XYZ file of C-alpha atoms in Angstrom:
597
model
C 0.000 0.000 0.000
C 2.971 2.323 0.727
C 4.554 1.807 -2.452
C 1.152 2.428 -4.729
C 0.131 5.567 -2.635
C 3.944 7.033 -3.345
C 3.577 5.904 -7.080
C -0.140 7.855 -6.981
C 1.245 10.410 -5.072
C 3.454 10.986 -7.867
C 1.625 10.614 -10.969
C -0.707 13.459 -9.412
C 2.205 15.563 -8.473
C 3.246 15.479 -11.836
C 0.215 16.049 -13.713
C -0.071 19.527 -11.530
C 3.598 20.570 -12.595
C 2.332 19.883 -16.046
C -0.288 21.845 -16.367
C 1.340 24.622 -14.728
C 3.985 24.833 -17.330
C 1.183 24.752 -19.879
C -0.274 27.451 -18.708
C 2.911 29.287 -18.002
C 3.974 28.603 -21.138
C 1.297 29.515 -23.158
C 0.920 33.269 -23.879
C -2.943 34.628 -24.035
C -4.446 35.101 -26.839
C -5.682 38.222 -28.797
C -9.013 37.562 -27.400
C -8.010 37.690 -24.036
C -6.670 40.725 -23.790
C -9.516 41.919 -25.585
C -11.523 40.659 -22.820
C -8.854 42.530 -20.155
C -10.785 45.708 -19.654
C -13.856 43.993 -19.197
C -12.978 41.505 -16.403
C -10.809 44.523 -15.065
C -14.584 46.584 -14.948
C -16.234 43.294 -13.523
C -14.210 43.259 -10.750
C -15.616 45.049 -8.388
C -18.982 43.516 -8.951
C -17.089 40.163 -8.043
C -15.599 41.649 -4.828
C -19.111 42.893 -3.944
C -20.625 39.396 -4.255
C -17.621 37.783 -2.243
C -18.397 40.273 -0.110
C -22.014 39.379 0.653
C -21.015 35.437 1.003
C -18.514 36.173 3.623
C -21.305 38.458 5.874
C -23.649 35.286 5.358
C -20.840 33.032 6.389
C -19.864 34.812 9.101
C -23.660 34.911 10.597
C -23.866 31.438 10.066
C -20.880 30.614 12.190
C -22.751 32.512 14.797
C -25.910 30.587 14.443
C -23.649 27.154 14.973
C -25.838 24.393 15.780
C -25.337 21.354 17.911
C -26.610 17.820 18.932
C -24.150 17.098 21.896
C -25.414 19.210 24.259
C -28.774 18.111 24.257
C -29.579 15.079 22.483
C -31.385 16.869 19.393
C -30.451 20.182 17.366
C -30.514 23.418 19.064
C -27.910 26.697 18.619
C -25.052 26.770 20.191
C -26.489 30.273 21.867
C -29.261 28.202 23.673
C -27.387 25.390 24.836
C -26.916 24.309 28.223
C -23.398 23.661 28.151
C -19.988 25.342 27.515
C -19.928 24.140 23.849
C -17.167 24.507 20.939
C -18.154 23.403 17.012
C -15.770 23.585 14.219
C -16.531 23.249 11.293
C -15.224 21.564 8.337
C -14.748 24.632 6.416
C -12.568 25.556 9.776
C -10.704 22.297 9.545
C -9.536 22.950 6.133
C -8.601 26.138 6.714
C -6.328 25.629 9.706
C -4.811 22.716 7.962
C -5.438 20.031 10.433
C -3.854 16.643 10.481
C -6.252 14.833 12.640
C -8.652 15.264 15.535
C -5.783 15.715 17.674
C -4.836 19.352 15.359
C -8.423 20.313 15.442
C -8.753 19.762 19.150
C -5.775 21.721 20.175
C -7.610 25.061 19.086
C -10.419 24.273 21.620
C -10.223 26.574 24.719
C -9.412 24.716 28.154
C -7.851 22.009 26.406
C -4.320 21.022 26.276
C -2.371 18.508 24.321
C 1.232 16.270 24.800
C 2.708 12.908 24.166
C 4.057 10.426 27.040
C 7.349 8.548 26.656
C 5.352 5.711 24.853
C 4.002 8.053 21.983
C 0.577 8.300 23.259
C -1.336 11.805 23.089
C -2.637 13.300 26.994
C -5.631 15.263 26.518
C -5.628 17.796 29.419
C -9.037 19.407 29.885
C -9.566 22.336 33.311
C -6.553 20.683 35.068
C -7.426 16.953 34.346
C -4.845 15.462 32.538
C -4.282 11.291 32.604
C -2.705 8.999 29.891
C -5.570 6.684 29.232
C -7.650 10.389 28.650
C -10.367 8.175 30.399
C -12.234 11.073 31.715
C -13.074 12.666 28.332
C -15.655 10.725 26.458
C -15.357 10.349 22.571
C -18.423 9.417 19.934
C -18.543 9.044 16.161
C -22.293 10.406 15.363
C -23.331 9.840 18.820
C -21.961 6.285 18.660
C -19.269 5.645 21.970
C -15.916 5.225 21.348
C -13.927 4.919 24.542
C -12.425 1.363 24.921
C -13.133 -0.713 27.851
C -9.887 -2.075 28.874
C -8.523 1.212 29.246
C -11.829 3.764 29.748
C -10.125 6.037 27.341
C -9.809 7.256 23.721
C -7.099 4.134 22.735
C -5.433 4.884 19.619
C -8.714 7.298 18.193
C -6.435 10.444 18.910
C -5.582 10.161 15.102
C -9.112 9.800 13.442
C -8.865 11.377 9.721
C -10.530 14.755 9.760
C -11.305 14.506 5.771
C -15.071 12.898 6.279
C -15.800 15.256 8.900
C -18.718 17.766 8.913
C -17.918 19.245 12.416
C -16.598 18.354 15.565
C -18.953 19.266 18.290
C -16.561 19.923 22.329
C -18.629 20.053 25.513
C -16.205 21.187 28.185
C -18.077 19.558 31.379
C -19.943 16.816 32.824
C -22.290 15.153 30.188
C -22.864 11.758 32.226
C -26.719 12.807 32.826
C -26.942 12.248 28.945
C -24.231 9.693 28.208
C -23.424 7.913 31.057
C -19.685 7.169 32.122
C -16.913 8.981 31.052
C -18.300 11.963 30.227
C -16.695 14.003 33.695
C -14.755 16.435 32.244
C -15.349 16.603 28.176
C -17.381 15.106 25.945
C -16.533 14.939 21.416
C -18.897 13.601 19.286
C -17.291 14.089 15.807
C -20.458 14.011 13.049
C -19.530 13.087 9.835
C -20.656 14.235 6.580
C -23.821 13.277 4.968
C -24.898 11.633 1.101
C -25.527 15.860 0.725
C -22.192 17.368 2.079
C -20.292 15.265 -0.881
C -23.004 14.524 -3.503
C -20.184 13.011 -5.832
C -16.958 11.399 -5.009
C -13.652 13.421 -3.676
C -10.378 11.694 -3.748
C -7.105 13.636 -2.369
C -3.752 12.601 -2.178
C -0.746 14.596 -0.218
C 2.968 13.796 0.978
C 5.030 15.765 3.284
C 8.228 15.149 5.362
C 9.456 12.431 7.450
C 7.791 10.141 4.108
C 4.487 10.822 4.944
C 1.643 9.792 2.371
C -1.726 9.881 2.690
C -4.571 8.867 0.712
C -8.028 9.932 1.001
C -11.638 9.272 -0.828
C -15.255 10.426 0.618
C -18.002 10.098 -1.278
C -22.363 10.247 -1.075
C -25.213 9.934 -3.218
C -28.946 10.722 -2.644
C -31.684 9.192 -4.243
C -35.836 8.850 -3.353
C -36.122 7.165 -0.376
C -32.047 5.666 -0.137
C -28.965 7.737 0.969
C -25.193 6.358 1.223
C -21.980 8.173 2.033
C -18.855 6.773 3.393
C -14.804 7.184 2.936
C -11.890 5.258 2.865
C -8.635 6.697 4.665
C -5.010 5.551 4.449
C -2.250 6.704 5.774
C 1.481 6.040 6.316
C 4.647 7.630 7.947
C 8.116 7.384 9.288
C 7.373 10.059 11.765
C 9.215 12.745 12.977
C 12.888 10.888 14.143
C 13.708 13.177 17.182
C 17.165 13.187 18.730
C 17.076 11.674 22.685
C 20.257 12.372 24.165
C 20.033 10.262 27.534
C 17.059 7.809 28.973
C 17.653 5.628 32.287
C 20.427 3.476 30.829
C 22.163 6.566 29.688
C 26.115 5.657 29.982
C 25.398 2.382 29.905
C 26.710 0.287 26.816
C 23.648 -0.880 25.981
C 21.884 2.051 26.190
C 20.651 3.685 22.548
C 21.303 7.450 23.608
C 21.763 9.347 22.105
C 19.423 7.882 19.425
C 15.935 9.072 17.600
C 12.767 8.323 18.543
C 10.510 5.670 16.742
C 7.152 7.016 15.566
C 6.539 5.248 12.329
C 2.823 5.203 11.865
C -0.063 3.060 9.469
C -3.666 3.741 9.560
C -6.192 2.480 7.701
C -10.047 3.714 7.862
C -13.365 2.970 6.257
C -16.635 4.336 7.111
C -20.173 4.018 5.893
C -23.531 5.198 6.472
C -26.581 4.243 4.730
C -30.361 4.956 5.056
C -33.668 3.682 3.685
C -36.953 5.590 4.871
C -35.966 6.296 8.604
C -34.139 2.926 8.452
C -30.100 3.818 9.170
C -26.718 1.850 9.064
C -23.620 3.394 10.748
C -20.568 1.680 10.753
C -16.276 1.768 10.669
C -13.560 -0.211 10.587
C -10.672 0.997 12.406
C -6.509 -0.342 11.749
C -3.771 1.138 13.474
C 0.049 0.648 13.844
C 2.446 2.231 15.526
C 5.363 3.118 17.055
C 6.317 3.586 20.767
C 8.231 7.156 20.508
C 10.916 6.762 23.634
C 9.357 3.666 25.185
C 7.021 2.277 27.449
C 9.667 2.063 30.546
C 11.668 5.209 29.768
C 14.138 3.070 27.749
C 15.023 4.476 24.297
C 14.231 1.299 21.870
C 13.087 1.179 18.279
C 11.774 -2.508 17.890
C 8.301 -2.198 19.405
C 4.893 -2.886 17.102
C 1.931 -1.685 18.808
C -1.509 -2.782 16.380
C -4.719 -1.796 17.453
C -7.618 -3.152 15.227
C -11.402 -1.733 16.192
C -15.025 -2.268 14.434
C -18.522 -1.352 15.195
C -21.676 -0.946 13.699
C -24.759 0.738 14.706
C -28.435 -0.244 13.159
C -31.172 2.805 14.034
C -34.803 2.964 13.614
C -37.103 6.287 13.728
C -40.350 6.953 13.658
C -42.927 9.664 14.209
C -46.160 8.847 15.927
C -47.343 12.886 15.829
C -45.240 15.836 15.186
C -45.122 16.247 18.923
C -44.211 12.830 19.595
C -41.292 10.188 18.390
C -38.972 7.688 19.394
C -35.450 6.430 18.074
C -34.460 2.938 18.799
C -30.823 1.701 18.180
C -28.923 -1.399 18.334
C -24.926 -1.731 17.937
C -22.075 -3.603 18.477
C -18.001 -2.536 19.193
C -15.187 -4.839 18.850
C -11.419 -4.101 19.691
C -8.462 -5.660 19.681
C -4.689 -5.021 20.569
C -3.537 -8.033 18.511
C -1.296 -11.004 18.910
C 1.272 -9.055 16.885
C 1.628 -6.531 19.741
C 5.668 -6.526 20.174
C 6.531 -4.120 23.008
C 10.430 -3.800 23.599
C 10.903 -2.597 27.122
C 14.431 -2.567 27.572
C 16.841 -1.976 24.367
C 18.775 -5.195 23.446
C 22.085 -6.146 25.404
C 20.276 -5.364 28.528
C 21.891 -8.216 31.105
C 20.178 -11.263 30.194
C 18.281 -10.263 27.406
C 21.077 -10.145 24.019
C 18.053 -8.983 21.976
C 15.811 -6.674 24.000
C 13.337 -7.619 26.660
C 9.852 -8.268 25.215
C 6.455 -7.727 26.433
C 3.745 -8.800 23.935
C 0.327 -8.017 25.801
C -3.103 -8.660 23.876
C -6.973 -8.632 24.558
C -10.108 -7.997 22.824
C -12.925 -5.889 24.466
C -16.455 -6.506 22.481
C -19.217 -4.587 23.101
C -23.628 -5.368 22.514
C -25.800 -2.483 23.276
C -28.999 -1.369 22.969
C -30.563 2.139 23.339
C -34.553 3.232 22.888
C -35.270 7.376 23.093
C -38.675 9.060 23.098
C -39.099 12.818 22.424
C -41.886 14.672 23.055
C -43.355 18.182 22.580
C -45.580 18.170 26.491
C -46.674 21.703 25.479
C -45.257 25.267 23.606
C -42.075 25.598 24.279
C -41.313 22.472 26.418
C -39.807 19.292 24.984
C -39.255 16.044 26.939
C -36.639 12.976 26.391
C -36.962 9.882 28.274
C -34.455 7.170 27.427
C -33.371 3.655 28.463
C -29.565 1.831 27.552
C -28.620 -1.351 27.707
C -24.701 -2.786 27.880
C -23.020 -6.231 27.843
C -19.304 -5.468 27.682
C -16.813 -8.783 27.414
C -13.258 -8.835 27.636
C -11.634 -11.285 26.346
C -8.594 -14.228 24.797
C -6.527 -12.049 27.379
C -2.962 -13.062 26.622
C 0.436 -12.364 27.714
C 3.541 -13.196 25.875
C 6.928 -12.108 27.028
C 10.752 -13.505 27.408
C 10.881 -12.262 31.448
C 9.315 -13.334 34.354
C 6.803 -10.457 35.159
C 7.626 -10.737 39.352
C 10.870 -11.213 39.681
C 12.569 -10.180 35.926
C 14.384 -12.672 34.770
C 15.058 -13.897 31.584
C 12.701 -17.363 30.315
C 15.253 -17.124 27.299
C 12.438 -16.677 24.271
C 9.376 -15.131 24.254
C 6.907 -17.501 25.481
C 3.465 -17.778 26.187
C 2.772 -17.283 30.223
C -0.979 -16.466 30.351
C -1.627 -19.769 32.451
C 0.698 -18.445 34.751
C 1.344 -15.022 34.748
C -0.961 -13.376 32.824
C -1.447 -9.059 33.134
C -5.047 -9.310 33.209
C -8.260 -11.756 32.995
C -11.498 -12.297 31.303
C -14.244 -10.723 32.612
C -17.766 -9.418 31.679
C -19.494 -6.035 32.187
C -23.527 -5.444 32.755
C -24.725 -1.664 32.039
C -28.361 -0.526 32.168
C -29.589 2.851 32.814
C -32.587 5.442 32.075
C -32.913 9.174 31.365
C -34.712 12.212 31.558
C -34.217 15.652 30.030
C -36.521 18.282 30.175
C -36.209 21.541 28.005
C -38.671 24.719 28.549
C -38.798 27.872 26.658
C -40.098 29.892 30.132
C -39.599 32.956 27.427
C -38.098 34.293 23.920
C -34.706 34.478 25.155
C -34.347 32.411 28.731
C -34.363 28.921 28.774
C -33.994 26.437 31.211
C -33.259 22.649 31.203
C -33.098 19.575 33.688
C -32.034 16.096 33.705
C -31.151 13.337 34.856
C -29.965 9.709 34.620
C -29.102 6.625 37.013
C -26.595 3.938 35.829
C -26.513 0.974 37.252
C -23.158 -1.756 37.006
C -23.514 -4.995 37.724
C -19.799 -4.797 38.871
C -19.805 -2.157 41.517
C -23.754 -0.772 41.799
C -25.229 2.418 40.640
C -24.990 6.045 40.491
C -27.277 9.106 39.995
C -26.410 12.360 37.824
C -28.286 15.375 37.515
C -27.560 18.651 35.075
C -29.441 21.681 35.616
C -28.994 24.811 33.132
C -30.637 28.528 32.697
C -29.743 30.072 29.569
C -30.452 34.285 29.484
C -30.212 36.184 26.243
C -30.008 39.722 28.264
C -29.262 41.497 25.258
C -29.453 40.526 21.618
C -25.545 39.787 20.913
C -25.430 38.802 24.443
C -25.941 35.223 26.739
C -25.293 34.184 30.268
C -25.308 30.598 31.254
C -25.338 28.933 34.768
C -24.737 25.552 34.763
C -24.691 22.902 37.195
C -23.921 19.213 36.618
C -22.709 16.123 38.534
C -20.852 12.910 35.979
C -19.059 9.674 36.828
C -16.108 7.705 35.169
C -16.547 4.305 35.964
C -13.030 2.226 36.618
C -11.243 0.603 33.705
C -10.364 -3.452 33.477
C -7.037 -2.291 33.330
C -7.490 -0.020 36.922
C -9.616 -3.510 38.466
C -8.035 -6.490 37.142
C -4.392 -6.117 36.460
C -2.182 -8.267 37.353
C 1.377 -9.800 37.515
C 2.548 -6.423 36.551
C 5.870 -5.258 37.699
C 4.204 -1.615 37.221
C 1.259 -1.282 38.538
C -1.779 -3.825 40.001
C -5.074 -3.819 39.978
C -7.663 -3.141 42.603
C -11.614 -4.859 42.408
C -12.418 -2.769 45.085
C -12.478 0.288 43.460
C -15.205 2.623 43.639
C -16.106 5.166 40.155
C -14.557 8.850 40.677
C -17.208 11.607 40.874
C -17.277 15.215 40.156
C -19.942 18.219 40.513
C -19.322 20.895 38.202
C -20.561 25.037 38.765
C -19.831 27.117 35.485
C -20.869 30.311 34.936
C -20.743 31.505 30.938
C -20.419 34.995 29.706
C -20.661 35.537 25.462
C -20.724 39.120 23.602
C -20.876 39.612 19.981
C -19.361 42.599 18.750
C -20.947 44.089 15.627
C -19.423 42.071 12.556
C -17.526 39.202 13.002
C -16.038 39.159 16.278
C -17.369 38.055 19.935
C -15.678 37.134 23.341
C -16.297 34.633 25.866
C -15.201 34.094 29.649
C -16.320 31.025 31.321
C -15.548 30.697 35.071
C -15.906 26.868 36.558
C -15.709 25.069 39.215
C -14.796 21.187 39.911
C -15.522 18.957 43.133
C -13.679 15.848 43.013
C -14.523 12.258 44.632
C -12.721 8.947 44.683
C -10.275 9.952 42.237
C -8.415 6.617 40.732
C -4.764 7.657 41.174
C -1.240 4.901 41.595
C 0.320 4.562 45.209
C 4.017 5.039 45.900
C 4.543 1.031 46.691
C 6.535 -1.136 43.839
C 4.897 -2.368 42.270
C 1.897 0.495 42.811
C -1.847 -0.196 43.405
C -4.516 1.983 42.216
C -7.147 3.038 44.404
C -9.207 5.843 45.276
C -7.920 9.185 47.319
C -10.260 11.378 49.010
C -10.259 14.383 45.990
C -9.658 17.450 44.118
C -10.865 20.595 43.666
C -9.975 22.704 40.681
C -11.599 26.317 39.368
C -10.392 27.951 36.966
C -11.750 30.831 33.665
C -11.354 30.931 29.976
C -11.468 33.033 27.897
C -11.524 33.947 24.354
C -11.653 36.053 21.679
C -12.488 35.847 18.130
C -13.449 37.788 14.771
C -13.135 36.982 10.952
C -11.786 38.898 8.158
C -13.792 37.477 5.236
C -14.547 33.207 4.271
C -11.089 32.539 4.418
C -9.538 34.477 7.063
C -10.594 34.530 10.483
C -8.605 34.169 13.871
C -8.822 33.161 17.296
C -7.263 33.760 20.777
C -7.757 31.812 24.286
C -6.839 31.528 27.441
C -7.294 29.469 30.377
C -6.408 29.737 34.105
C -6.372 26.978 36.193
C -5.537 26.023 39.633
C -6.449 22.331 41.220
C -5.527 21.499 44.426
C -5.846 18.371 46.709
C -8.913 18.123 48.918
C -7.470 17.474 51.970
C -4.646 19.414 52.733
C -4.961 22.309 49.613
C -1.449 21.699 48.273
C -1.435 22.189 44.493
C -1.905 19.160 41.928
């Protein structure tokens, strides 16, 4: 696939050279510069008509809509959360990568890479490696994986099939359930309409990077598909270590470059009949480890991560006041049997060619979901909602050339799973119900209240309410006070690990809690620009953090609490120029004695 995408890559390269020396080349014709004065005079009738696009644009970025925040469309103005859309005009203009690019702009979040190449997402002074408190969907469609709780190896989704990305900076668990305690990103991708045809694109770049990409959609009567297929590959950027905790040893690689080749592979689809709909992706990843899992510099680690999932919706209208959307889906990942983790570089005593950890597990997910919405009277719209989860891990394997306790070598990698395995198989139950009620008490305040109660067959249930009064006291001017409690339930990997010279597991774990208080300010200036301050505040419970011992445990500590503002400003110069500016103070500190985190 490399080889044909660098071939493609430059066929198409060369075709643009070629026409650009044609037309170079060339010299225009009498007609044209007969034609000179009159394009000159039709100028400024062009400019004016540009003109008049970018005011519409510009309102239209105003009048953002979103579905995150409540579970149906409503402007970003009137919803009851501290929300964030970009758009996929704004993508391409800020010439984003991945989701990881687009995120970065978002204000109150933070991004950086641990030692083992994997991106931190950190969101009002909550930053963890798994990201495990941030909650990621695909067209409302979950994402996080179960061994871990977090985002896995989605920090890289193509950006090329995307229609916008929609941030909620706070809790969402009285809508979505776990996870959703300190951000919530559902990434909506674009419909049979947003393509109508095919587009196929094709780019290189340093560090022999390729990428191939091709979206397309078609609409007929009653039948729409759209879908895109993504590949990409890349040697990475090679960046020069000069010491890691062998440093000065002889078998140390230091001063040496990092390793973060990368291959991913993507294919989505969506298809609907009537209000019959099919959602689904396949998902191939490989990668390197950067430094290393253990702080070692090494460059012989393969880390694969394979995921799938597909979602089959029904809808149907019973009055236009009353409907209901029923859902069933099903999530499969895998870090394969070709995972081939090199913690310690190779002449390490006892190990001539690297000591090898080779970790794998698949997590597979069956869910169902069944939402009503109704219209109770003007202005007043109700949602009432029930989930269902059966989550299994499992073929849990370990293969490795060291004994996991006590580190010595077993002289080839070997299979020790009977004996010494990292984790187990186990099964997850999830059911819960919901309630959201939205009221229109006037024109421009609105106010909205929910609720929903998980329950875990694994360590019992939990209750989360949201509460949220949106003002428009002026026209180009909102205030929202919001209120919210969320949960993060613990991770196999936090509850069942195991013969780990790292860290262990702990069963007894409870979930971590937090109640949120934000307070929104947003001004529109006239034209294109606005500002925003946002002042919140976070009460922490049971957070999951490692003890000091050796190996370490996780369990739960008493707390945190973190406040914090951001703020931002923004304005736009025309369709293709615009700019933004944020800025976020934070301060978390432990609950118990108020020394800073």
């Amino acid at each position: 696939m490399r080889n044909f995408t660098k071939q493609f890559t430059a066929v198409v390269f060369g075709g643009i050279c070629l026409i650009l020396m044609m037309t170079v080349c060339c010299p225009p014709s009498a007609t044209s510069l007969e034609k000179a004065e009159d394009t000159e005079a039709s100028e400024k009738e062009d400019w004016d008509a540009r003109l008049e696009q970018e005011i519409k644009w510009i309102r239209a970025e105003a009048e953002a809509v979103i579905v995150t925040a409540t579970k149906r469309k409503i402007s970003v103005r009137k919803a009851p959360a501290v929300a964030t859309v970009i758009t996929a005009d704004e993508i391409r203009r800020m010439g984003a990568r991945d989701i990881t690019d687009v995120l970065k702009t978002v204000p109150g979040f933070g991004v950086s890479i641990n030692v083992s190449g994997g991106y931190m997402f950190e969101v009002r002074g909550v930053r963890t490696a798994e990201n495990e408190k941030i909650l990621l969907m695909i067209d409302g469609h979950r994402m996080n994986v179960p061994f871990w709780g977090g985002l896995g190896e989605f920090n890289m989704l193509s950006v090329e099939n995307i229609k916008q990305i929609e941030v909620i900076r706070g809790p969402g668990s009285a809508l979505y359930g776990a996870n959703a305690f300190v951000a919530a990103i559902n990434i909506i991708t674009k419909n049979a309409d947003d393509t109508d045809g095919v587009e196929v694109s094709v780019a290189g770049g340093s560090s022999d990077t390729n990428k191939f990409s091709l979206i397309g959609g078609k609409s007929f009567e009653k039948f729409e598909i759209a879908g895109s297929v993504y590949h990409s590959d890349s040697d990475g950027p090679r960046l020069t270590i000069d010491a890691d905790r062998f440093a000065g040893k002889p078998y140390s690689k230091t001063p040496g470059k990092t390793d973060s080749y990368l291959e991913q592979n993507e294919v989505f689809l969506k298809a609907s009949y009537g209000n019959l709909k099919f959602t689904g992706q396949y998902f191939d990843k490989e990668r390197g480890t950067y430094i290393g899992f253990a702080n070692a510099l090494t460059d012989g680690s393969v880390y694969p991560h394979k995921n799938l999932w597909a979602e089959l919706a029904y809808s149907h209208s019973f009055t236009d006041k009353a409907s209901a959307n029923f859902r069933i889906y099903y999530d499969r990942f895998e870090e394969t049997d070709k995972t081939r983790l090199m913690l310690f570089p190779e002449g390490y005593p006892g190990f001539p060619d690297g000591m090898f950890g080779c970790p794998s597990f698949k997590n597979r997910t069956v869910g169902t979901e069944i939402q009503s919405d109704m219209d109770i009277f003007k202005g007043n719209h109700l949602i009432a909602g029930f989930n269902y989860e059966y989550i299994e891990q499992y073929d849990v394997r370990r293969d490795t050339n060291f004994n996991p306790w006590t580190g010595d070598p077993l002289g080839s990698v070997q299979d020790i799973s009977s004996w010494g395995n990292f984790n187990k198989d186990v099964t997850r139950k999830i059911w819960a119900v919901y309630l959201q009620d939205e009221w229109e008490i006037r024109e421009n305040l609105n106010l909205t209240a929910g609720v929903r109660h998980d329950h875990y067959d694994d360590f019992g249930g939990t209750t989360n309410p949201r509460l949220g009064l949106v003002w428009s006291l002026l026209k180009d001017a909102d205030i929202k006070l919001l209120y919210g409690q969320a949960f993060r339930s613990p991770s196999f990997q936090e509850l069942y690990n195991d013969s780990n010279p790292s860290v262990l597991g702990n069963p007894n774990l409870e979930p971590e809690k937090i109640k949120t208080y934000e307070t929104s300010l947003e001004y529109r200036f006239k034209g294109s620009h606005g500002i925003n301050v946002t002042y919140f505040h976070n009460d922490i419970e049971n957070l999951i953090i490692r003890d000091t011992a050796s190996p370490a445990h996780y369990l739960n500590m008493s707390g945190a609490e973190i406040q914090g503002i951001e703020a931002g400003i923004s304005g736009a110069y025309s369709a293709d120029a615009y700019w933004k500016l944020s800025y976020t103070w934070q301060d978390p500190r432990n609950a118990d004695n108020d020394a800073r985190l």
